[in-house]
Amino acid sequence: MDKLSYDPQSPLLESYDRLTCHNTEANRQFLSRLSAQMKGLKEAGLYEQLAGQLYVEFEDPASTAEPSLLN
């Protein structure tokens, strides 16, 4: 996070799946939908297969803390 360049007046949202974006309602909805799809792919065993060498393990957000707000 210390390597990002952003306006401190526009807080960032860092999700459990390692995506970082501006903390807006539209982005929160997008991350929520994307996370649900990624979770489904992971549970079906398809995410690791599709990602190949780019596969990164992630935890179910229900078992971790809420996404962090950064500013």
PDB file of N, CA, C and O in Angstrom:
ATOM      1  N   MET A   1       0.822  -1.196   0.000  1.00  0.00           N
ATOM      2  CA  MET A   1       0.000   0.000   0.000  1.00  0.00           C
ATOM      3  C   MET A   1       0.861   1.253   0.000  1.00  0.00           C
ATOM      4  O   MET A   1       0.456   2.265  -0.532  1.00  0.00           O
ATOM      5  N   ASP A   2       2.062   1.165   0.596  1.00  0.00           N
ATOM      6  CA  ASP A   2       2.902   2.352   0.667  1.00  0.00           C
ATOM      7  C   ASP A   2       3.453   2.754  -0.701  1.00  0.00           C
ATOM      8  O   ASP A   2       3.998   3.830  -0.859  1.00  0.00           O
ATOM      9  N   LYS A   3       3.306   1.912  -1.706  1.00  0.00           N
ATOM     10  CA  LYS A   3       3.801   2.218  -3.045  1.00  0.00           C
ATOM     11  C   LYS A   3       2.718   2.795  -3.951  1.00  0.00           C
ATOM     12  O   LYS A   3       2.984   3.149  -5.086  1.00  0.00           O
ATOM     13  N   LEU A   4       1.475   2.885  -3.464  1.00  0.00           N
ATOM     14  CA  LEU A   4       0.388   3.426  -4.268  1.00  0.00           C
ATOM     15  C   LEU A   4       0.398   4.947  -4.236  1.00  0.00           C
ATOM     16  O   LEU A   4       0.787   5.557  -3.246  1.00  0.00           O
ATOM     17  N   SER A   5      -0.031   5.527  -5.315  1.00  0.00           N
ATOM     18  CA  SER A   5      -0.160   6.976  -5.399  1.00  0.00           C
ATOM     19  C   SER A   5      -1.640   7.292  -5.556  1.00  0.00           C
ATOM     20  O   SER A   5      -2.265   6.878  -6.539  1.00  0.00           O
ATOM     21  N   TYR A   6      -2.211   7.981  -4.581  1.00  0.00           N
ATOM     22  CA  TYR A   6      -3.635   8.294  -4.624  1.00  0.00           C
ATOM     23  C   TYR A   6      -3.910   9.537  -3.796  1.00  0.00           C
ATOM     24  O   TYR A   6      -3.107   9.930  -2.963  1.00  0.00           O
ATOM     25  N   ASP A   7      -5.055  10.128  -4.047  1.00  0.00           N
ATOM     26  CA  ASP A   7      -5.473  11.317  -3.312  1.00  0.00           C
ATOM     27  C   ASP A   7      -5.947  10.910  -1.920  1.00  0.00           C
ATOM     28  O   ASP A   7      -6.916  10.158  -1.801  1.00  0.00           O
ATOM     29  N   PRO A   8      -5.306  11.359  -0.860  1.00  0.00           N
ATOM     30  CA  PRO A   8      -5.715  10.990   0.501  1.00  0.00           C
ATOM     31  C   PRO A   8      -7.161  11.386   0.825  1.00  0.00           C
ATOM     32  O   PRO A   8      -7.759  10.840   1.741  1.00  0.00           O
ATOM     33  N   GLN A   9      -7.734  12.306   0.061  1.00  0.00           N
ATOM     34  CA  GLN A   9      -9.119  12.693   0.277  1.00  0.00           C
ATOM     35  C   GLN A   9     -10.099  11.656  -0.291  1.00  0.00           C
ATOM     36  O   GLN A   9     -11.297  11.737  -0.049  1.00  0.00           O
ATOM     37  N   SER A  10      -9.585  10.705  -1.065  1.00  0.00           N
ATOM     38  CA  SER A  10     -10.403   9.634  -1.641  1.00  0.00           C
ATOM     39  C   SER A  10      -9.949   8.307  -1.052  1.00  0.00           C
ATOM     40  O   SER A  10      -9.017   7.692  -1.553  1.00  0.00           O
ATOM     41  N   PRO A  11     -10.572   7.861   0.031  1.00  0.00           N
ATOM     42  CA  PRO A  11     -10.144   6.628   0.699  1.00  0.00           C
ATOM     43  C   PRO A  11     -10.155   5.428  -0.246  1.00  0.00           C
ATOM     44  O   PRO A  11     -10.924   5.373  -1.193  1.00  0.00           O
ATOM     45  N   LEU A  12      -9.274   4.490   0.059  1.00  0.00           N
ATOM     46  CA  LEU A  12      -9.176   3.268  -0.715  1.00  0.00           C
ATOM     47  C   LEU A  12      -9.804   2.124   0.055  1.00  0.00           C
ATOM     48  O   LEU A  12      -9.833   2.114   1.277  1.00  0.00           O
ATOM     49  N   LEU A  13     -10.297   1.155  -0.681  1.00  0.00           N
ATOM     50  CA  LEU A  13     -10.863  -0.057  -0.110  1.00  0.00           C
ATOM     51  C   LEU A  13      -9.974  -1.209  -0.545  1.00  0.00           C
ATOM     52  O   LEU A  13      -9.738  -1.393  -1.734  1.00  0.00           O
ATOM     53  N   GLU A  14      -9.461  -1.974   0.417  1.00  0.00           N
ATOM     54  CA  GLU A  14      -8.647  -3.144   0.101  1.00  0.00           C
ATOM     55  C   GLU A  14      -9.456  -4.366   0.489  1.00  0.00           C
ATOM     56  O   GLU A  14      -9.824  -4.534   1.652  1.00  0.00           O
ATOM     57  N   SER A  15      -9.768  -5.205  -0.491  1.00  0.00           N
ATOM     58  CA  SER A  15     -10.596  -6.377  -0.218  1.00  0.00           C
ATOM     59  C   SER A  15      -9.724  -7.575   0.123  1.00  0.00           C
ATOM     60  O   SER A  15      -8.528  -7.600  -0.145  1.00  0.00           O
ATOM     61  N   TYR A  16     -10.349  -8.591   0.699  1.00  0.00           N
ATOM     62  CA  TYR A  16      -9.616  -9.778   1.103  1.00  0.00           C
ATOM     63  C   TYR A  16      -8.976 -10.486  -0.080  1.00  0.00           C
ATOM     64  O   TYR A  16      -8.010 -11.216   0.075  1.00  0.00           O
ATOM     65  N   ASP A  17      -9.488 -10.287  -1.286  1.00  0.00           N
ATOM     66  CA  ASP A  17      -8.933 -10.956  -2.458  1.00  0.00           C
ATOM     67  C   ASP A  17      -7.815 -10.147  -3.105  1.00  0.00           C
ATOM     68  O   ASP A  17      -7.449 -10.375  -4.244  1.00  0.00           O
ATOM     69  N   ARG A  18      -7.297  -9.198  -2.353  1.00  0.00           N
ATOM     70  CA  ARG A  18      -6.112  -8.417  -2.724  1.00  0.00           C
ATOM     71  C   ARG A  18      -6.355  -7.392  -3.825  1.00  0.00           C
ATOM     72  O   ARG A  18      -5.427  -6.940  -4.462  1.00  0.00           O
ATOM     73  N   LEU A  19      -7.588  -7.026  -4.030  1.00  0.00           N
ATOM     74  CA  LEU A  19      -7.899  -5.947  -4.964  1.00  0.00           C
ATOM     75  C   LEU A  19      -7.994  -4.649  -4.189  1.00  0.00           C
ATOM     76  O   LEU A  19      -8.516  -4.619  -3.080  1.00  0.00           O
ATOM     77  N   THR A  20      -7.507  -3.589  -4.782  1.00  0.00           N
ATOM     78  CA  THR A  20      -7.563  -2.274  -4.153  1.00  0.00           C
ATOM     79  C   THR A  20      -8.211  -1.307  -5.130  1.00  0.00           C
ATOM     80  O   THR A  20      -7.853  -1.278  -6.300  1.00  0.00           O
ATOM     81  N   CYS A  21      -9.179  -0.543  -4.641  1.00  0.00           N
ATOM     82  CA  CYS A  21      -9.871   0.417  -5.491  1.00  0.00           C
ATOM     83  C   CYS A  21     -10.364   1.572  -4.625  1.00  0.00           C
ATOM     84  O   CYS A  21     -10.257   1.537  -3.408  1.00  0.00           O
ATOM     85  N   HIS A  22     -10.900   2.589  -5.278  1.00  0.00           N
ATOM     86  CA  HIS A  22     -11.490   3.687  -4.509  1.00  0.00           C
ATOM     87  C   HIS A  22     -12.719   3.169  -3.775  1.00  0.00           C
ATOM     88  O   HIS A  22     -13.455   2.325  -4.269  1.00  0.00           O
ATOM     89  N   ASN A  23     -12.917   3.653  -2.578  1.00  0.00           N
ATOM     90  CA  ASN A  23     -14.002   3.200  -1.720  1.00  0.00           C
ATOM     91  C   ASN A  23     -15.291   3.932  -2.084  1.00  0.00           C
ATOM     92  O   ASN A  23     -15.664   4.919  -1.455  1.00  0.00           O
ATOM     93  N   THR A  24     -15.948   3.427  -3.117  1.00  0.00           N
ATOM     94  CA  THR A  24     -17.230   3.996  -3.545  1.00  0.00           C
ATOM     95  C   THR A  24     -18.288   2.896  -3.469  1.00  0.00           C
ATOM     96  O   THR A  24     -17.960   1.701  -3.450  1.00  0.00           O
ATOM     97  N   GLU A  25     -19.546   3.285  -3.475  1.00  0.00           N
ATOM     98  CA  GLU A  25     -20.632   2.300  -3.443  1.00  0.00           C
ATOM     99  C   GLU A  25     -20.538   1.358  -4.640  1.00  0.00           C
ATOM    100  O   GLU A  25     -20.690   0.144  -4.503  1.00  0.00           O
ATOM    101  N   ALA A  26     -20.293   1.904  -5.819  1.00  0.00           N
ATOM    102  CA  ALA A  26     -20.201   1.074  -7.030  1.00  0.00           C
ATOM    103  C   ALA A  26     -19.066   0.063  -6.916  1.00  0.00           C
ATOM    104  O   ALA A  26     -19.228  -1.111  -7.277  1.00  0.00           O
ATOM    105  N   ASN A  27     -17.911   0.486  -6.404  1.00  0.00           N
ATOM    106  CA  ASN A  27     -16.777  -0.429  -6.258  1.00  0.00           C
ATOM    107  C   ASN A  27     -17.037  -1.477  -5.182  1.00  0.00           C
ATOM    108  O   ASN A  27     -16.647  -2.633  -5.338  1.00  0.00           O
ATOM    109  N   ARG A  28     -17.698  -1.096  -4.090  1.00  0.00           N
ATOM    110  CA  ARG A  28     -18.019  -2.085  -3.053  1.00  0.00           C
ATOM    111  C   ARG A  28     -18.954  -3.148  -3.613  1.00  0.00           C
ATOM    112  O   ARG A  28     -18.788  -4.337  -3.353  1.00  0.00           O
ATOM    113  N   GLN A  29     -19.941  -2.742  -4.415  1.00  0.00           N
ATOM    114  CA  GLN A  29     -20.859  -3.698  -5.031  1.00  0.00           C
ATOM    115  C   GLN A  29     -20.125  -4.605  -6.014  1.00  0.00           C
ATOM    116  O   GLN A  29     -20.351  -5.817  -6.052  1.00  0.00           O
ATOM    117  N   PHE A  30     -19.239  -4.005  -6.803  1.00  0.00           N
ATOM    118  CA  PHE A  30     -18.455  -4.789  -7.763  1.00  0.00           C
ATOM    119  C   PHE A  30     -17.619  -5.840  -7.041  1.00  0.00           C
ATOM    120  O   PHE A  30     -17.618  -7.017  -7.422  1.00  0.00           O
ATOM    121  N   LEU A  31     -16.889  -5.434  -5.998  1.00  0.00           N
ATOM    122  CA  LEU A  31     -16.047  -6.378  -5.274  1.00  0.00           C
ATOM    123  C   LEU A  31     -16.873  -7.471  -4.612  1.00  0.00           C
ATOM    124  O   LEU A  31     -16.452  -8.632  -4.568  1.00  0.00           O
ATOM    125  N   SER A  32     -18.030  -7.126  -4.125  1.00  0.00           N
ATOM    126  CA  SER A  32     -18.906  -8.117  -3.514  1.00  0.00           C
ATOM    127  C   SER A  32     -19.331  -9.173  -4.536  1.00  0.00           C
ATOM    128  O   SER A  32     -19.288 -10.380  -4.265  1.00  0.00           O
ATOM    129  N   ARG A  33     -19.739  -8.717  -5.724  1.00  0.00           N
ATOM    130  CA  ARG A  33     -20.152  -9.660  -6.772  1.00  0.00           C
ATOM    131  C   ARG A  33     -18.969 -10.482  -7.275  1.00  0.00           C
ATOM    132  O   ARG A  33     -19.074 -11.697  -7.470  1.00  0.00           O
ATOM    133  N   LEU A  34     -17.834  -9.823  -7.484  1.00  0.00           N
ATOM    134  CA  LEU A  34     -16.643 -10.532  -7.958  1.00  0.00           C
ATOM    135  C   LEU A  34     -16.194 -11.570  -6.934  1.00  0.00           C
ATOM    136  O   LEU A  34     -15.879 -12.713  -7.287  1.00  0.00           O
ATOM    137  N   SER A  35     -16.187 -11.206  -5.680  1.00  0.00           N
ATOM    138  CA  SER A  35     -15.768 -12.123  -4.623  1.00  0.00           C
ATOM    139  C   SER A  35     -16.671 -13.351  -4.564  1.00  0.00           C
ATOM    140  O   SER A  35     -16.193 -14.477  -4.386  1.00  0.00           O
ATOM    141  N   ALA A  36     -17.968 -13.150  -4.732  1.00  0.00           N
ATOM    142  CA  ALA A  36     -18.901 -14.275  -4.720  1.00  0.00           C
ATOM    143  C   ALA A  36     -18.611 -15.220  -5.886  1.00  0.00           C
ATOM    144  O   ALA A  36     -18.643 -16.454  -5.719  1.00  0.00           O
ATOM    145  N   GLN A  37     -18.317 -14.664  -7.038  1.00  0.00           N
ATOM    146  CA  GLN A  37     -17.989 -15.498  -8.202  1.00  0.00           C
ATOM    147  C   GLN A  37     -16.676 -16.247  -7.989  1.00  0.00           C
ATOM    148  O   GLN A  37     -16.572 -17.435  -8.316  1.00  0.00           O
ATOM    149  N   MET A  38     -15.672 -15.569  -7.456  1.00  0.00           N
ATOM    150  CA  MET A  38     -14.376 -16.210  -7.196  1.00  0.00           C
ATOM    151  C   MET A  38     -14.528 -17.327  -6.170  1.00  0.00           C
ATOM    152  O   MET A  38     -13.934 -18.394  -6.310  1.00  0.00           O
ATOM    153  N   LYS A  39     -15.326 -17.099  -5.155  1.00  0.00           N
ATOM    154  CA  LYS A  39     -15.565 -18.119  -4.142  1.00  0.00           C
ATOM    155  C   LYS A  39     -16.218 -19.343  -4.772  1.00  0.00           C
ATOM    156  O   LYS A  39     -15.842 -20.481  -4.489  1.00  0.00           O
ATOM    157  N   GLY A  40     -17.198 -19.113  -5.649  1.00  0.00           N
ATOM    158  CA  GLY A  40     -17.860 -20.217  -6.329  1.00  0.00           C
ATOM    159  C   GLY A  40     -16.901 -21.019  -7.189  1.00  0.00           C
ATOM    160  O   GLY A  40     -16.934 -22.256  -7.197  1.00  0.00           O
ATOM    161  N   LEU A  41     -16.031 -20.330  -7.925  1.00  0.00           N
ATOM    162  CA  LEU A  41     -15.027 -21.018  -8.741  1.00  0.00           C
ATOM    163  C   LEU A  41     -14.073 -21.829  -7.864  1.00  0.00           C
ATOM    164  O   LEU A  41     -13.704 -22.948  -8.208  1.00  0.00           O
ATOM    165  N   LYS A  42     -13.681 -21.247  -6.729  1.00  0.00           N
ATOM    166  CA  LYS A  42     -12.766 -21.943  -5.822  1.00  0.00           C
ATOM    167  C   LYS A  42     -13.434 -23.196  -5.251  1.00  0.00           C
ATOM    168  O   LYS A  42     -12.836 -24.273  -5.232  1.00  0.00           O
ATOM    169  N   GLU A  43     -14.683 -23.065  -4.796  1.00  0.00           N
ATOM    170  CA  GLU A  43     -15.388 -24.205  -4.207  1.00  0.00           C
ATOM    171  C   GLU A  43     -15.595 -25.326  -5.219  1.00  0.00           C
ATOM    172  O   GLU A  43     -15.596 -26.505  -4.851  1.00  0.00           O
ATOM    173  N   ALA A  44     -15.752 -24.976  -6.494  1.00  0.00           N
ATOM    174  CA  ALA A  44     -15.943 -25.975  -7.543  1.00  0.00           C
ATOM    175  C   ALA A  44     -14.614 -26.572  -8.010  1.00  0.00           C
ATOM    176  O   ALA A  44     -14.601 -27.474  -8.842  1.00  0.00           O
ATOM    177  N   GLY A  45     -13.497 -26.044  -7.495  1.00  0.00           N
ATOM    178  CA  GLY A  45     -12.184 -26.526  -7.896  1.00  0.00           C
ATOM    179  C   GLY A  45     -11.715 -25.982  -9.229  1.00  0.00           C
ATOM    180  O   GLY A  45     -10.717 -26.430  -9.772  1.00  0.00           O
ATOM    181  N   LEU A  46     -12.429 -24.984  -9.757  1.00  0.00           N
ATOM    182  CA  LEU A  46     -12.090 -24.440 -11.070  1.00  0.00           C
ATOM    183  C   LEU A  46     -11.105 -23.280 -11.019  1.00  0.00           C
ATOM    184  O   LEU A  46     -10.354 -23.066 -11.969  1.00  0.00           O
ATOM    185  N   TYR A  47     -11.123 -22.522  -9.936  1.00  0.00           N
ATOM    186  CA  TYR A  47     -10.258 -21.331  -9.874  1.00  0.00           C
ATOM    187  C   TYR A  47      -8.794 -21.712 -10.016  1.00  0.00           C
ATOM    188  O   TYR A  47      -8.067 -21.142 -10.840  1.00  0.00           O
ATOM    189  N   GLU A  48      -8.341 -22.685  -9.255  1.00  0.00           N
ATOM    190  CA  GLU A  48      -6.929 -23.081  -9.320  1.00  0.00           C
ATOM    191  C   GLU A  48      -6.589 -23.615 -10.713  1.00  0.00           C
ATOM    192  O   GLU A  48      -5.535 -23.312 -11.260  1.00  0.00           O
ATOM    193  N   GLN A  49      -7.504 -24.384 -11.294  1.00  0.00           N
ATOM    194  CA  GLN A  49      -7.297 -24.936 -12.626  1.00  0.00           C
ATOM    195  C   GLN A  49      -7.186 -23.821 -13.673  1.00  0.00           C
ATOM    196  O   GLN A  49      -6.291 -23.834 -14.519  1.00  0.00           O
ATOM    197  N   LEU A  50      -8.085 -22.853 -13.621  1.00  0.00           N
ATOM    198  CA  LEU A  50      -8.086 -21.757 -14.588  1.00  0.00           C
ATOM    199  C   LEU A  50      -6.888 -20.824 -14.408  1.00  0.00           C
ATOM    200  O   LEU A  50      -6.314 -20.346 -15.378  1.00  0.00           O
ATOM    201  N   ALA A  51      -6.520 -20.554 -13.166  1.00  0.00           N
ATOM    202  CA  ALA A  51      -5.446 -19.601 -12.885  1.00  0.00           C
ATOM    203  C   ALA A  51      -4.059 -20.188 -13.126  1.00  0.00           C
ATOM    204  O   ALA A  51      -3.117 -19.448 -13.397  1.00  0.00           O
ATOM    205  N   GLY A  52      -3.937 -21.497 -13.006  1.00  0.00           N
ATOM    206  CA  GLY A  52      -2.630 -22.131 -13.229  1.00  0.00           C
ATOM    207  C   GLY A  52      -1.583 -21.569 -12.293  1.00  0.00           C
ATOM    208  O   GLY A  52      -1.777 -21.491 -11.078  1.00  0.00           O
ATOM    209  N   GLN A  53      -0.458 -21.134 -12.857  1.00  0.00           N
ATOM    210  CA  GLN A  53       0.653 -20.605 -12.046  1.00  0.00           C
ATOM    211  C   GLN A  53       0.315 -19.285 -11.364  1.00  0.00           C
ATOM    212  O   GLN A  53       1.013 -18.869 -10.446  1.00  0.00           O
ATOM    213  N   LEU A  54      -0.737 -18.629 -11.802  1.00  0.00           N
ATOM    214  CA  LEU A  54      -1.133 -17.353 -11.202  1.00  0.00           C
ATOM    215  C   LEU A  54      -2.054 -17.539 -10.005  1.00  0.00           C
ATOM    216  O   LEU A  54      -2.464 -16.563  -9.377  1.00  0.00           O
ATOM    217  N   TYR A  55      -2.386 -18.788  -9.674  1.00  0.00           N
ATOM    218  CA  TYR A  55      -3.297 -19.076  -8.557  1.00  0.00           C
ATOM    219  C   TYR A  55      -2.735 -18.519  -7.248  1.00  0.00           C
ATOM    220  O   TYR A  55      -1.574 -18.709  -6.922  1.00  0.00           O
ATOM    221  N   VAL A  56      -3.587 -17.826  -6.521  1.00  0.00           N
ATOM    222  CA  VAL A  56      -3.247 -17.292  -5.202  1.00  0.00           C
ATOM    223  C   VAL A  56      -4.337 -17.751  -4.244  1.00  0.00           C
ATOM    224  O   VAL A  56      -5.525 -17.507  -4.477  1.00  0.00           O
ATOM    225  N   GLU A  57      -3.946 -18.425  -3.174  1.00  0.00           N
ATOM    226  CA  GLU A  57      -4.900 -18.901  -2.183  1.00  0.00           C
ATOM    227  C   GLU A  57      -5.570 -17.712  -1.496  1.00  0.00           C
ATOM    228  O   GLU A  57      -4.942 -16.684  -1.246  1.00  0.00           O
ATOM    229  N   PHE A  58      -6.857 -17.811  -1.226  1.00  0.00           N
ATOM    230  CA  PHE A  58      -7.556 -16.779  -0.477  1.00  0.00           C
ATOM    231  C   PHE A  58      -8.571 -17.435   0.430  1.00  0.00           C
ATOM    232  O   PHE A  58      -8.995 -18.555   0.198  1.00  0.00           O
ATOM    233  N   GLU A  59      -8.919 -16.729   1.491  1.00  0.00           N
ATOM    234  CA  GLU A  59      -9.861 -17.236   2.475  1.00  0.00           C
ATOM    235  C   GLU A  59     -11.242 -16.668   2.240  1.00  0.00           C
ATOM    236  O   GLU A  59     -11.401 -15.580   1.693  1.00  0.00           O
ATOM    237  N   ASP A  60     -12.235 -17.406   2.686  1.00  0.00           N
ATOM    238  CA  ASP A  60     -13.611 -16.945   2.646  1.00  0.00           C
ATOM    239  C   ASP A  60     -13.720 -15.705   3.531  1.00  0.00           C
ATOM    240  O   ASP A  60     -13.306 -15.730   4.677  1.00  0.00           O
ATOM    241  N   PRO A  61     -14.272 -14.583   3.017  1.00  0.00           N
ATOM    242  CA  PRO A  61     -14.356 -13.371   3.833  1.00  0.00           C
ATOM    243  C   PRO A  61     -15.200 -13.557   5.085  1.00  0.00           C
ATOM    244  O   PRO A  61     -15.030 -12.837   6.056  1.00  0.00           O
ATOM    245  N   ALA A  62     -16.093 -14.545   5.107  1.00  0.00           N
ATOM    246  CA  ALA A  62     -16.904 -14.786   6.299  1.00  0.00           C
ATOM    247  C   ALA A  62     -16.044 -15.258   7.463  1.00  0.00           C
ATOM    248  O   ALA A  62     -16.401 -15.078   8.621  1.00  0.00           O
ATOM    249  N   SER A  63     -14.872 -15.839   7.143  1.00  0.00           N
ATOM    250  CA  SER A  63     -14.003 -16.345   8.205  1.00  0.00           C
ATOM    251  C   SER A  63     -12.885 -15.378   8.555  1.00  0.00           C
ATOM    252  O   SER A  63     -12.038 -15.671   9.383  1.00  0.00           O
ATOM    253  N   THR A  64     -12.863 -14.218   7.905  1.00  0.00           N
ATOM    254  CA  THR A  64     -11.823 -13.219   8.164  1.00  0.00           C
ATOM    255  C   THR A  64     -12.463 -11.913   8.591  1.00  0.00           C
ATOM    256  O   THR A  64     -13.672 -11.765   8.578  1.00  0.00           O
ATOM    257  N   ALA A  65     -11.632 -10.957   8.920  1.00  0.00           N
ATOM    258  CA  ALA A  65     -12.133  -9.633   9.323  1.00  0.00           C
ATOM    259  C   ALA A  65     -12.754  -8.923   8.115  1.00  0.00           C
ATOM    260  O   ALA A  65     -12.521  -9.277   6.971  1.00  0.00           O
ATOM    261  N   GLU A  66     -13.523  -7.910   8.374  1.00  0.00           N
ATOM    262  CA  GLU A  66     -14.119  -7.090   7.332  1.00  0.00           C
ATOM    263  C   GLU A  66     -13.018  -6.454   6.487  1.00  0.00           C
ATOM    264  O   GLU A  66     -11.907  -6.262   6.961  1.00  0.00           O
ATOM    265  N   PRO A  67     -13.321  -6.089   5.231  1.00  0.00           N
ATOM    266  CA  PRO A  67     -12.330  -5.415   4.397  1.00  0.00           C
ATOM    267  C   PRO A  67     -11.814  -4.148   5.094  1.00  0.00           C
ATOM    268  O   PRO A  67     -12.553  -3.510   5.829  1.00  0.00           O
ATOM    269  N   SER A  68     -10.564  -3.845   4.866  1.00  0.00           N
ATOM    270  CA  SER A  68      -9.993  -2.680   5.546  1.00  0.00           C
ATOM    271  C   SER A  68     -10.156  -1.429   4.713  1.00  0.00           C
ATOM    272  O   SER A  68     -10.070  -1.459   3.501  1.00  0.00           O
ATOM    273  N   LEU A  69     -10.447  -0.341   5.381  1.00  0.00           N
ATOM    274  CA  LEU A  69     -10.524   0.957   4.731  1.00  0.00           C
ATOM    275  C   LEU A  69      -9.188   1.664   4.948  1.00  0.00           C
ATOM    276  O   LEU A  69      -8.700   1.740   6.061  1.00  0.00           O
ATOM    277  N   LEU A  70      -8.620   2.153   3.891  1.00  0.00           N
ATOM    278  CA  LEU A  70      -7.324   2.825   3.975  1.00  0.00           C
ATOM    279  C   LEU A  70      -7.489   4.243   3.469  1.00  0.00           C
ATOM    280  O   LEU A  70      -8.208   4.493   2.526  1.00  0.00           O
ATOM    281  N   ASN A  71      -6.778   5.168   4.074  1.00  0.00           N
ATOM    282  CA  ASN A  71      -6.798   6.542   3.563  1.00  0.00           C
ATOM    283  C   ASN A  71      -5.496   7.216   3.841  1.00  0.00           C
ATOM    284  O   ASN A  71      -4.583   6.685   4.317  1.00  0.00           O
TER     285      ASN A  71
END
